[in-house]
Coordinates of C-alpha atoms in Angstrom, one line a residue:
X115 CA -57.0 -56.4 -17.8
X116 CA -56.9 -54.1 -20.8
X117 CA -54.4 -51.4 -21.5
X118 CA -53.4 -49.0 -24.3
X119 CA -49.8 -48.0 -24.7
X120 CA -49.8 -45.1 -27.1
X121 CA -49.0 -41.6 -25.9
X122 CA -52.3 -40.1 -27.0
X123 CA -54.6 -43.1 -26.3
X124 CA -58.1 -42.3 -25.1
X125 CA -58.8 -43.1 -21.5
X126 CA -61.1 -46.0 -22.1
X127 CA -58.8 -48.9 -21.1
X128 CA -56.6 -49.7 -18.1
X129 CA -53.9 -49.8 -17.2
X130 CA -52.5 -47.4 -19.8
X131 CA -49.6 -45.1 -20.3
X132 CA -50.8 -41.6 -21.5
X133 CA -48.3 -39.0 -22.3
X134 CA -49.6 -35.5 -22.7
X135 CA -48.3 -31.9 -22.9
X136 CA -48.7 -29.7 -19.8
X137 CA -48.3 -26.0 -19.5
X138 CA -44.9 -26.2 -18.0
X139 CA -43.5 -27.9 -21.1
X140 CA -43.1 -31.3 -19.6
X141 CA -44.8 -34.6 -20.6
X142 CA -47.2 -35.6 -17.9
X143 CA -47.4 -39.3 -17.5
X144 CA -50.6 -40.8 -16.2
X145 CA -50.9 -44.4 -15.2
X146 CA -54.4 -45.5 -14.9
X147 CA -55.5 -48.5 -12.8
X148 CA -58.7 -50.2 -13.5
X149 CA -61.1 -50.2 -10.6
X150 CA -64.0 -52.0 -12.2
X151 CA -65.4 -52.8 -15.6
X152 CA -69.1 -53.2 -16.6
X153 CA -70.9 -53.1 -19.9
X154 CA -73.5 -50.6 -20.8
X155 CA -76.5 -51.2 -22.8
X156 CA -74.6 -50.3 -26.0
X157 CA -72.0 -53.0 -25.2
X158 CA -69.2 -50.5 -24.2
X159 CA -67.3 -51.0 -21.0
X160 CA -67.6 -48.3 -18.3
X161 CA -64.5 -47.7 -16.2
X162 CA -63.7 -46.1 -12.9
X163 CA -60.1 -44.9 -12.9
X164 CA -57.6 -43.7 -10.3
X165 CA -54.9 -41.6 -11.9
X166 CA -51.4 -41.1 -10.6
X167 CA -49.4 -38.3 -12.3
X168 CA -45.7 -38.0 -12.7
X169 CA -43.9 -34.9 -14.1
X170 CA -40.5 -36.6 -14.7
X171 CA -40.2 -36.8 -18.5
X172 CA -39.1 -33.5 -20.1
X173 CA -40.7 -32.5 -23.3
X174 CA -38.8 -32.3 -26.5
X175 CA -41.1 -30.3 -28.7
X176 CA -43.3 -27.2 -28.8
X177 CA -47.0 -27.7 -29.3
X178 CA -47.8 -28.5 -32.9
X179 CA -49.9 -26.2 -35.0
X180 CA -52.4 -29.0 -35.7
X181 CA -53.9 -31.6 -33.4
X182 CA -52.2 -34.9 -33.7
X183 CA -55.0 -36.8 -32.1
X184 CA -57.1 -37.0 -35.3
X185 CA -55.4 -40.0 -36.9
X186 CA -57.0 -41.1 -40.2
X187 CA -56.4 -44.8 -39.3
X188 CA -57.5 -45.6 -42.9
X189 CA -58.7 -44.0 -46.1
X190 CA -57.0 -43.9 -49.5
X191 CA -54.1 -41.6 -48.5
X192 CA -53.3 -43.6 -45.4
X193 CA -53.3 -46.9 -47.2
X194 CA -51.2 -45.5 -50.1
X195 CA -48.7 -44.5 -47.5
X196 CA -48.7 -48.2 -46.3
X197 CA -48.2 -49.3 -49.9
X198 CA -45.3 -47.0 -50.3
X199 CA -43.8 -48.2 -47.0
X200 CA -44.2 -51.8 -48.1
X201 CA -42.3 -51.1 -51.3
X202 CA -39.7 -49.3 -49.3
X203 CA -39.1 -52.1 -46.9
X204 CA -38.9 -54.5 -49.9
X205 CA -36.1 -52.4 -51.3
X206 CA -34.2 -51.9 -48.1
X207 CA -34.6 -54.6 -45.5
X208 CA -35.6 -57.1 -48.3
X209 CA -32.1 -56.7 -49.7
X210 CA -30.6 -57.0 -46.2
X211 CA -32.6 -60.2 -45.5
X212 CA -31.3 -61.7 -48.8
X213 CA -27.7 -61.3 -47.7
X214 CA -27.3 -65.0 -46.9
X215 CA -27.5 -65.9 -50.6
X216 CA -24.8 -63.3 -51.4
X217 CA -22.7 -64.6 -48.6
X218 CA -22.7 -68.2 -49.8
X219 CA -22.1 -67.1 -53.4
X220 CA -19.2 -64.9 -52.5
X221 CA -17.6 -67.6 -50.4
X222 CA -17.9 -70.2 -53.2
X223 CA -17.2 -68.1 -56.3
X224 CA -16.4 -64.4 -56.3
X225 CA -14.4 -64.2 -53.1
X226 CA -13.3 -67.8 -52.7
X227 CA -10.6 -68.1 -50.1
X228 CA -11.7 -65.1 -48.1
X229 CA -12.8 -66.1 -44.5
X230 CA -16.5 -66.2 -44.0
X231 CA -16.2 -63.7 -41.0
X232 CA -14.5 -61.2 -43.3
X233 CA -17.1 -61.5 -46.0
X234 CA -19.9 -61.2 -43.4
X235 CA -18.7 -57.7 -42.6
X236 CA -20.2 -56.6 -45.9
X237 CA -23.7 -57.7 -44.9
X238 CA -23.2 -56.6 -41.3
X239 CA -22.3 -53.1 -42.3
X240 CA -25.2 -53.0 -44.7
X241 CA -27.6 -54.2 -42.0
X242 CA -26.3 -51.8 -39.3
X243 CA -26.5 -48.8 -41.7
X244 CA -30.2 -49.4 -42.2
X245 CA -30.6 -48.2 -38.6
X246 CA -27.6 -45.9 -38.1
X247 CA -28.7 -42.8 -40.2
X248 CA -32.0 -42.7 -38.4
X249 CA -30.5 -40.3 -35.8
X250 CA -29.9 -37.7 -38.4
X251 CA -32.7 -38.3 -40.9
X252 CA -35.4 -38.9 -38.3
X253 CA -34.6 -35.5 -37.0
X254 CA -34.7 -34.0 -40.5
X255 CA -38.2 -35.6 -40.9
X256 CA -39.4 -33.8 -37.8
X257 CA -38.3 -30.4 -38.9
X258 CA -39.6 -30.8 -42.5
X259 CA -36.8 -32.2 -44.7
X260 CA -38.2 -35.5 -46.1
X261 CA -38.8 -35.4 -49.8
X262 CA -35.4 -34.2 -51.1
X263 CA -33.4 -36.7 -49.0
X264 CA -35.8 -39.5 -50.0
X265 CA -35.5 -38.9 -53.7
X266 CA -31.7 -38.6 -53.6
X267 CA -31.2 -41.7 -51.5
X268 CA -33.6 -43.7 -53.7
X269 CA -31.6 -42.7 -56.8
X270 CA -28.2 -43.5 -55.3
X271 CA -29.5 -46.9 -54.0
X272 CA -30.6 -48.0 -57.5
X273 CA -27.4 -46.7 -59.0
X274 CA -25.2 -48.6 -56.5
X275 CA -27.2 -51.8 -57.2
X276 CA -26.1 -51.5 -60.8
X277 CA -22.6 -50.8 -59.7
X278 CA -22.4 -54.0 -57.7
X279 CA -22.5 -55.8 -61.0
X280 CA -19.1 -54.3 -61.8
X281 CA -17.4 -55.2 -58.5
X282 CA -14.6 -57.8 -58.6
X283 CA -12.6 -57.3 -55.4
X284 CA -13.5 -57.4 -51.7
X285 CA -13.1 -53.7 -51.1
X286 CA -15.4 -53.0 -54.1
X287 CA -18.2 -55.0 -52.6
X288 CA -17.6 -53.5 -49.1
X289 CA -17.7 -49.9 -50.5
X290 CA -20.7 -50.4 -52.9
X291 CA -22.9 -53.1 -51.3
X292 CA -21.9 -52.6 -47.7
X293 CA -21.5 -48.9 -47.2
X294 CA -23.4 -47.2 -50.1
X295 CA -26.4 -49.4 -50.3
X296 CA -26.6 -49.7 -46.5
X297 CA -26.4 -46.0 -46.0
X298 CA -29.1 -45.2 -48.6
X299 CA -31.3 -47.9 -47.1
X300 CA -31.0 -46.2 -43.7
X301 CA -31.8 -42.8 -45.1
X302 CA -35.0 -44.2 -46.5
X303 CA -36.0 -46.7 -43.8
X304 CA -36.0 -44.7 -40.5
X305 CA -38.2 -41.7 -41.7
X306 CA -40.6 -44.1 -43.4
X307 CA -41.4 -46.0 -40.2
X308 CA -42.0 -42.7 -38.4
X309 CA -44.4 -41.5 -41.1
X310 CA -46.6 -44.6 -40.5
X311 CA -47.0 -43.2 -37.0
X312 CA -48.4 -40.0 -38.5
X313 CA -51.3 -41.8 -40.1
X314 CA -52.3 -44.6 -37.7
X315 CA -53.0 -45.1 -34.0
X316 CA -55.6 -47.8 -33.4
X317 CA -54.4 -49.8 -36.4
X318 CA -50.8 -48.9 -36.0
X319 CA -49.6 -52.5 -35.3
X320 CA -51.5 -53.8 -38.3
X321 CA -50.1 -51.0 -40.5
X322 CA -46.5 -51.7 -39.3
X323 CA -47.1 -55.4 -39.9
X324 CA -48.2 -54.9 -43.5
X325 CA -45.3 -52.5 -44.1
X326 CA -42.9 -55.0 -42.6
X327 CA -44.2 -57.7 -45.0
X328 CA -42.4 -55.9 -47.8
X329 CA -39.0 -56.8 -46.3
X330 CA -40.0 -60.5 -46.0
X331 CA -41.3 -60.5 -49.6
X332 CA -38.0 -58.9 -50.7
X333 CA -36.1 -61.4 -48.7
X334 CA -38.1 -64.1 -50.5
X335 CA -38.0 -62.8 -54.1
X336 CA -34.4 -61.5 -54.2
X337 CA -32.7 -64.8 -53.1
X338 CA -34.8 -66.8 -55.5
X339 CA -34.2 -64.4 -58.3
X340 CA -30.5 -64.3 -57.5
X341 CA -30.1 -68.1 -57.3
X342 CA -32.1 -68.8 -60.5
X343 CA -30.5 -66.1 -62.6
X344 CA -26.9 -66.1 -61.5
X345 CA -26.3 -69.5 -63.3
X346 CA -28.3 -68.6 -66.3
X347 CA -27.3 -65.0 -67.1
X348 CA -24.3 -64.5 -64.8
X349 CA -23.7 -62.3 -61.8
X350 CA -23.5 -59.0 -63.7
X351 CA -26.9 -59.3 -65.4
X352 CA -28.5 -60.7 -62.3
X353 CA -27.5 -57.5 -60.4
X354 CA -28.8 -55.4 -63.2
X355 CA -32.2 -57.1 -63.2
X356 CA -32.3 -56.6 -59.4
X357 CA -31.5 -52.9 -60.1
X358 CA -34.5 -52.6 -62.4
X359 CA -36.8 -54.3 -59.8
X360 CA -35.6 -51.7 -57.1
X361 CA -36.2 -48.9 -59.6
X362 CA -39.9 -50.0 -59.8
X363 CA -40.4 -50.4 -56.1
X364 CA -38.6 -47.3 -55.0
X365 CA -40.4 -45.3 -57.7
X366 CA -43.7 -46.4 -56.2
X367 CA -42.5 -45.5 -52.7
X368 CA -41.6 -42.0 -53.9
X369 CA -45.0 -41.5 -55.4
X370 CA -47.1 -42.6 -52.4
X371 CA -45.2 -41.8 -49.2
X372 CA -46.0 -38.4 -47.6
X373 CA -45.9 -36.9 -44.1
X374 CA -49.2 -35.8 -42.5
X375 CA -48.0 -33.6 -39.6
X376 CA -46.4 -30.2 -40.2
X377 CA -42.7 -29.6 -39.4
X378 CA -42.0 -28.7 -35.7
X379 CA -39.5 -26.6 -33.9
X380 CA -37.9 -29.1 -31.7
X381 CA -35.7 -28.1 -28.8
X382 CA -32.1 -29.6 -28.5
X383 CA -30.0 -31.3 -31.1
X384 CA -30.0 -34.7 -32.7
X385 CA -30.1 -36.4 -29.3
X386 CA -32.9 -35.8 -26.8
X387 CA -31.0 -37.2 -23.8
X388 CA -34.0 -36.4 -21.5
X389 CA -35.8 -39.3 -23.2
X390 CA -33.4 -41.7 -21.4
X391 CA -34.8 -40.6 -18.1
X392 CA -37.7 -42.8 -19.1
X393 CA -36.4 -46.3 -17.9
X394 CA -38.8 -48.1 -20.2
X395 CA -37.2 -46.4 -23.3
X396 CA -33.7 -47.0 -22.0
X397 CA -34.3 -50.7 -21.4
X398 CA -36.1 -51.0 -24.7
X399 CA -33.1 -49.5 -26.5
X400 CA -30.7 -51.8 -24.7
X401 CA -32.9 -54.8 -25.5
X402 CA -32.8 -54.0 -29.2
X403 CA -29.0 -53.6 -29.2
X404 CA -28.4 -56.9 -27.4
X405 CA -31.0 -58.8 -29.5
X406 CA -29.4 -57.7 -32.8
X407 CA -26.1 -59.1 -31.6
X408 CA -27.6 -62.6 -32.3
X409 CA -30.9 -62.1 -34.2
X410 CA -29.6 -62.6 -37.8
X411 CA -26.8 -65.2 -37.2
X412 CA -29.0 -68.1 -38.3
X413 CA -30.3 -66.2 -41.3
X414 CA -26.8 -65.3 -42.6
X415 CA -25.2 -68.7 -42.1
X416 CA -28.0 -71.2 -42.7
X417 CA -27.1 -71.5 -46.3
X418 CA -23.4 -71.9 -45.7
X419 CA -23.9 -74.5 -42.9
X420 CA -26.6 -76.5 -44.7
X421 CA -24.3 -78.8 -46.8
X422 CA -22.6 -80.1 -43.7
X423 CA -25.9 -80.8 -42.1
X424 CA -27.1 -83.2 -44.8
X425 CA -29.5 -80.8 -46.5
X426 CA -30.5 -81.7 -50.1
X427 CA -28.3 -79.6 -52.4
X428 CA -31.4 -78.6 -54.4
X429 CA -32.9 -76.9 -51.3
X430 CA -29.7 -75.1 -50.2
X431 CA -30.0 -72.1 -52.5
X432 CA -33.5 -71.5 -51.2
X433 CA -33.0 -71.6 -47.5
X434 CA -32.7 -67.8 -47.1
X435 CA -35.9 -67.5 -49.1
X436 CA -37.5 -70.0 -46.8
X437 CA -36.6 -67.9 -43.8
X438 CA -38.3 -64.9 -45.4
X439 CA -41.4 -66.9 -46.3
X440 CA -41.8 -67.7 -42.7
X441 CA -41.0 -64.1 -41.9
X442 CA -43.9 -62.9 -44.0
X443 CA -46.3 -65.0 -42.1
X444 CA -44.8 -63.9 -38.8
X445 CA -44.9 -60.2 -39.7
X446 CA -48.6 -60.2 -40.8
X447 CA -49.6 -62.3 -37.8
X448 CA -47.7 -60.1 -35.4
X449 CA -49.4 -56.9 -36.8
X450 CA -52.9 -58.3 -36.1
X451 CA -52.0 -59.8 -32.7
X452 CA -50.2 -56.7 -31.6
X453 CA -53.3 -54.6 -32.0
X454 CA -55.4 -57.1 -30.1
X455 CA -53.0 -58.3 -27.3
X456 CA -50.4 -55.6 -27.1
X457 CA -47.2 -55.0 -29.1
X458 CA -44.7 -56.1 -26.4
X459 CA -46.9 -59.0 -25.3
X460 CA -46.2 -60.4 -28.8
X461 CA -42.6 -59.3 -29.1
X462 CA -41.4 -61.1 -25.9
X463 CA -42.6 -64.6 -26.8
X464 CA -41.4 -64.1 -30.4
X465 CA -37.9 -63.3 -29.1
X466 CA -37.9 -66.4 -26.9
X467 CA -38.7 -68.5 -30.0
X468 CA -35.9 -66.8 -32.0
X469 CA -33.5 -67.8 -29.2
X470 CA -34.8 -71.4 -29.1
X471 CA -34.6 -72.0 -32.8
X472 CA -31.2 -70.4 -33.0
X473 CA -29.9 -72.8 -30.3
X474 CA -31.4 -75.8 -32.2
X475 CA -30.2 -74.8 -35.7
X476 CA -26.6 -76.1 -35.7
X477 CA -27.5 -79.3 -33.8
X478 CA -30.0 -80.8 -36.2
X479 CA -29.5 -82.6 -39.5
X480 CA -31.4 -83.7 -42.7
X481 CA -33.5 -81.7 -45.1
X482 CA -36.9 -82.0 -43.3
X483 CA -35.9 -80.8 -39.8
X484 CA -33.7 -78.0 -41.3
X485 CA -36.6 -76.8 -43.5
X486 CA -39.0 -76.8 -40.6
X487 CA -36.8 -74.9 -38.2
X488 CA -35.9 -72.4 -40.9
X489 CA -39.6 -71.6 -41.5
X490 CA -40.3 -71.3 -37.7
X491 CA -37.2 -69.2 -37.1
X492 CA -38.3 -66.9 -39.9
X493 CA -41.8 -66.5 -38.5
X494 CA -40.4 -65.6 -35.0
X495 CA -37.9 -63.1 -36.4
X496 CA -40.5 -61.6 -38.6
X497 CA -42.9 -61.0 -35.7
X498 CA -40.1 -59.3 -33.7
X499 CA -38.9 -57.0 -36.5
X500 CA -42.5 -56.1 -37.6
X501 CA -43.3 -54.6 -34.3
X502 CA -39.9 -53.1 -33.5
X503 CA -40.8 -49.5 -34.2
X504 CA -44.2 -49.6 -32.4
X505 CA -43.1 -49.2 -28.8
X506 CA -40.6 -46.4 -29.5
X507 CA -43.4 -44.5 -31.3
X508 CA -45.5 -44.7 -28.1
X509 CA -42.8 -43.6 -25.7
X510 CA -43.3 -39.9 -26.4
X511 CA -45.2 -37.3 -28.5
X512 CA -45.9 -38.3 -32.1
X513 CA -44.5 -34.9 -33.4
X514 CA -41.0 -36.0 -32.1
X515 CA -41.1 -39.6 -33.2
X516 CA -38.4 -39.1 -35.9
X517 CA -35.7 -38.1 -33.4
X518 CA -36.8 -40.6 -30.8
X519 CA -36.9 -43.6 -33.1
X520 CA -33.7 -42.3 -34.7
X521 CA -31.9 -42.5 -31.3
X522 CA -33.1 -46.0 -30.7
X523 CA -32.3 -47.3 -34.2
X524 CA -28.9 -45.8 -34.1
X525 CA -27.9 -47.6 -30.9
X526 CA -29.5 -50.8 -32.2
X527 CA -27.4 -50.5 -35.3
X528 CA -24.2 -51.1 -33.3
X529 CA -25.6 -54.5 -32.3
X530 CA -26.5 -55.3 -35.9
X531 CA -23.0 -54.2 -37.0
X532 CA -21.1 -56.5 -34.6
X533 CA -23.5 -59.5 -34.4
X534 CA -22.8 -61.6 -37.5
X535 CA -19.0 -60.9 -37.6
X536 CA -18.8 -62.1 -34.0
X537 CA -20.7 -65.3 -34.9
X538 CA -18.5 -65.7 -38.0
X539 CA -15.3 -65.3 -36.0
X540 CA -16.5 -67.9 -33.5
X541 CA -17.2 -70.3 -36.4
X542 CA -13.8 -69.6 -38.0
X543 CA -12.0 -70.2 -34.6
X544 CA -13.8 -73.4 -33.7
X545 CA -14.6 -74.8 -37.2
X546 CA -18.2 -75.4 -36.1
X547 CA -21.5 -73.5 -36.2
X548 CA -22.5 -75.0 -32.8
X549 CA -20.7 -72.4 -30.6
X550 CA -21.9 -69.6 -32.9
X551 CA -25.5 -70.8 -32.4
X552 CA -25.1 -71.0 -28.7
X553 CA -23.6 -67.5 -28.6
X554 CA -26.4 -66.0 -30.7
X555 CA -29.2 -67.8 -28.9
X556 CA -27.8 -66.6 -25.5
X557 CA -27.6 -62.9 -26.4
X558 CA -31.1 -63.0 -27.8
X559 CA -32.3 -64.3 -24.5
X560 CA -30.5 -61.6 -22.6
X561 CA -32.1 -59.0 -24.8
X562 CA -35.5 -60.6 -24.1
X563 CA -35.0 -60.1 -20.4
X564 CA -34.3 -56.4 -21.0
X565 CA -37.4 -56.2 -23.1
X566 CA -39.4 -57.7 -20.2
X567 CA -37.9 -55.1 -17.9
X568 CA -39.0 -52.3 -20.2
X569 CA -42.5 -53.7 -20.2
X570 CA -42.5 -53.9 -16.4
X571 CA -41.6 -50.2 -16.2
X572 CA -44.3 -49.3 -18.7
X573 CA -46.9 -51.0 -16.5
X574 CA -45.6 -49.2 -13.4
X575 CA -44.1 -52.2 -11.7
X576 CA -46.6 -54.8 -12.8
X577 CA -46.5 -57.7 -15.1
X578 CA -50.2 -57.7 -16.0
X579 CA -51.4 -55.4 -18.8
X580 CA -51.9 -55.0 -22.5
X581 CA -48.7 -53.2 -23.8

C-alpha cells in the first residue's frame, strides 16, 4: 500500500489524507482507499479510488493570494533556505544538545555543591523555551512578521552567549543561559521549521532531515570545543569563542532564510482550538509532550553517570559529542527514509529504540558498551527529532503552518521543561541513575503508543499505510 500524508498531496497514491479548502470555509478531508494498482506503459501506476469526504475540520485561514501547490522542491533559493535552517539549528538545538557538557562542568567546578537536579533546571528551561515561543512567533510568521524578530533574536542570543562568560552564580546562569538563550532560540527555531514547509513538499522529509543535522553537528562541535578549550583558555574565553562561532552561523541564517508565501489574514487568535477536533493532531501533540518527559534524560546525565559505570576518564568529556555524532547519522537517515516509507512509519520505531536504549543505559558498564549504546541512542533520538515537525505541517493548510506548529511545540515544551528535572530528582532521591532510566524509558514508550494512535486516526482506523 502506498500513501501520501501531506495536505495538498496529489491524488496518485492511496490511502492518503488530502485536506483542501471548500466554499463553505471548512477543510474537506478525503481519505482515499486503493482499489487496484497497475502499471502503464510509461511505468506509472494507475489507480481507481473510492473517496469518502468529511466536513469536520474547521478552516483557520482565508484563501491565499497565491497558489501553495507549486512547491519549488529544489533550486538555489530553496536549498539556500535549507542551508540557513541548518545554521539555525546548529545555533539553537545544537547548544541545547550540548547541555550535558555544561551540566557536568557546573556540577564539578562552577556550581560544585549544588544538586544535579537543581542545575538541570538551567538546561531544562533552555530546552523547553526552544519550543514555547512557537505559539506567538509561529503566528507572527503567518501574518508577515518574520525578518525583524529574527534579526533581534539572533543578536540577543549572541550577546547572551558572551554574557555567560561573566556568570558566577546559579541565578546568573539561570537567567542568561536558561531563560535568555532559550527564549531567543525559540523565537528563531519555530518559524524556521515552518518556512521549510513553504519550499518543500515531495522532498520535505529530506529537507527537514538536512536542517536537523545542524543541531547534531552543533551538539558534536560545541561539547568538543568546550571540553578542549575550557582547560586551556578557561571558561570565560571558551564562551567568547563559542559566541563568535554563533555570530558566524546566525549571520549566515539571517542572509539565507526567507519565506515564500505571502502573509495571510488568519481567523482567530494565537490558538486555533478547532485544530484539536482532529484526533490525529491531538494525539500527536500529546505524544510529543509525553515523549519529551524522558527523551533527553540519557543525553543530559550520561556524562555525569559515566565515571561510576567504569568509563575511561579520557572518553567521559566526549560522551555528549558521541550522542550527537550518532544523532547526525539518525537525522540524515530519517530524512531519506521518511520520504520513502512515511514520516510516522520512521518515527514510531525510532521512539521504541530510544526507550530501549534509555532502559539499558544505567545498567551497563565499561567503556565499550557505554560508547556503543551512546551512539545508538543518539541515532534513535536524531531520527525522532528530525521528523518531529513533518506531521504537524501536514495536518492542515500550509498557509497556517506557523500557528499550528506553534500550538504543538508550545505544549511539547512543557514536557521538555519537566523531563530532566524529574529524572534528576529521582536520581537525587535514590542515589542511582537506574530508577531515572526506568522512568524515562517508560514515559517514552507511553508517548510512542500515543504516536501510534495518531497514525491510526490518520489512516482512518487502519494500521496499513504510508504516513
